[in-house]
XYZ file of C-alpha atoms in Angstrom:
159
model
C 3.858 164.330 -85.533
C 4.536 161.865 -82.699
C 5.223 162.922 -79.168
C 8.760 162.132 -78.014
C 9.221 160.487 -74.657
C 11.357 162.238 -72.084
C 14.489 160.518 -70.804
C 12.717 159.928 -67.486
C 9.715 158.320 -69.203
C 12.051 156.075 -71.196
C 13.825 155.094 -67.970
C 10.452 154.304 -66.364
C 9.479 152.146 -69.344
C 12.821 150.316 -69.329
C 12.508 149.670 -65.583
C 9.015 148.275 -66.042
C 10.096 146.046 -68.940
C 13.181 144.733 -67.125
C 11.139 144.012 -63.990
C 8.535 142.109 -66.023
C 11.220 140.110 -67.849
C 13.026 139.326 -64.600
C 9.807 138.151 -62.966
C 8.928 135.856 -65.862
C 12.428 134.364 -66.130
C 12.608 133.831 -62.354
C 9.126 132.276 -62.303
C 10.027 129.899 -65.144
C 13.228 128.792 -63.422
C 11.480 128.242 -60.140
C 9.193 125.661 -61.741
C 12.121 123.294 -61.182
C 11.684 123.792 -57.424
C 8.340 121.999 -57.528
C 10.303 118.743 -57.710
C 12.365 119.563 -54.601
C 11.424 120.100 -50.956
C 12.608 123.712 -50.732
C 10.985 127.130 -50.660
C 11.860 130.170 -52.794
C 13.532 131.752 -49.727
C 15.718 128.680 -49.302
C 16.564 128.830 -52.992
C 17.717 132.441 -52.528
C 20.297 131.124 -50.037
C 21.453 128.504 -52.544
C 21.869 131.167 -55.241
C 23.998 133.335 -52.959
C 26.301 130.403 -52.235
C 26.407 129.344 -55.887
C 27.295 132.768 -57.273
C 29.350 134.183 -54.372
C 30.968 131.103 -52.827
C 30.876 129.962 -49.239
C 29.660 132.504 -46.700
C 29.185 133.001 -42.990
C 25.650 132.944 -41.660
C 25.793 136.706 -40.985
C 26.920 137.376 -44.579
C 23.893 135.491 -45.911
C 21.619 137.478 -43.565
C 23.116 140.749 -44.778
C 22.768 139.889 -48.479
C 19.142 138.786 -48.061
C 18.270 141.576 -45.623
C 16.775 139.138 -43.111
C 17.407 138.393 -39.450
C 20.055 135.928 -38.360
C 17.401 133.738 -36.727
C 15.501 133.503 -40.022
C 18.743 132.655 -41.818
C 19.479 129.960 -39.236
C 16.116 128.318 -39.942
C 16.644 128.434 -43.713
C 20.160 127.018 -43.409
C 19.075 124.262 -41.019
C 16.356 123.062 -43.397
C 18.756 123.181 -46.354
C 21.289 121.143 -44.369
C 18.572 118.614 -43.494
C 17.854 118.271 -47.230
C 21.597 117.897 -47.982
C 21.639 121.005 -50.199
C 24.342 122.766 -48.159
C 27.120 121.919 -45.720
C 28.532 123.746 -42.730
C 32.139 123.687 -41.519
C 34.334 125.679 -39.141
C 36.066 128.674 -40.653
C 39.803 128.263 -41.194
C 40.327 131.986 -40.488
C 38.144 132.161 -37.361
C 37.536 128.929 -35.460
C 34.572 130.558 -33.675
C 32.517 130.919 -36.831
C 31.084 128.514 -39.374
C 31.133 128.711 -43.141
C 28.186 127.579 -45.248
C 28.779 126.098 -48.699
C 26.773 124.304 -51.361
C 26.752 120.530 -51.421
C 26.927 118.742 -54.784
C 23.124 118.289 -54.742
C 22.671 122.016 -54.038
C 24.871 122.820 -57.024
C 22.862 120.481 -59.241
C 19.621 122.160 -58.162
C 20.840 125.699 -58.899
C 22.256 124.576 -62.244
C 18.924 122.912 -63.101
C 17.102 126.182 -62.466
C 19.620 128.129 -64.561
C 19.279 125.582 -67.366
C 15.486 125.963 -67.295
C 15.821 129.757 -67.464
C 18.232 129.556 -70.412
C 15.946 127.150 -72.280
C 13.000 129.475 -71.653
C 14.905 132.505 -72.973
C 16.131 130.505 -75.960
C 12.531 129.631 -76.917
C 11.387 133.218 -76.444
C 14.257 134.678 -78.469
C 13.463 132.318 -81.348
C 9.937 133.799 -81.479
C 11.102 137.419 -81.474
C 10.744 139.113 -84.841
C 14.180 140.690 -85.054
C 16.897 140.363 -87.657
C 19.638 140.022 -85.027
C 18.793 138.660 -81.562
C 22.487 139.191 -80.701
C 21.621 142.888 -80.476
C 19.629 142.165 -77.292
C 22.681 140.672 -75.636
C 24.842 143.622 -76.712
C 22.328 146.224 -75.487
C 21.753 144.438 -72.181
C 25.509 144.077 -71.631
C 25.973 147.815 -72.279
C 23.166 148.597 -69.834
C 24.725 146.348 -67.175
C 28.158 147.906 -67.673
C 26.696 151.404 -67.318
C 24.913 150.324 -64.128
C 28.112 148.865 -62.706
C 29.929 152.135 -63.398
C 27.163 154.105 -61.683
C 27.044 151.903 -58.587
C 30.745 151.005 -58.324
C 32.429 154.129 -59.647
C 32.768 157.790 -58.692
C 29.229 158.656 -59.865
C 27.398 156.356 -57.468
C 23.634 156.633 -57.648
C 22.596 158.898 -54.816
C 26.200 160.042 -54.336
C 28.001 163.148 -55.472
C 28.802 163.543 -59.165
């Protein structure tokens, strides 16, 4: 008779598996960066702008959890490489908005394409009758997470 895993042990295993998958997918996508003069930290800035739209310098600092001076250095080097552009905010003339340039967009999309191709190859090798089940299960997991972090039962909050 096999020993059943507790819900906590299953959660630990799922966390470990998701972390390992995320690391491998991220690593594969970042191989594209070898052809460009940017660092992984600079690429993190590009991803924020790609997925969230233009941002103020302080917003980028907050999302990345880094100092404003570090963000300034990252942004300056990305501007020098023509991956991003800076312009005055329409709402507040005292602040600047940072947005992706066309070449920054192309770079992020190249990384995403590499990640998708990698996952496509891996999914073809998986011995499963329906790979679509992975998408369905992962979508359900994401939706449950969004409810927990966005809804009344926030993780760490009152239930």
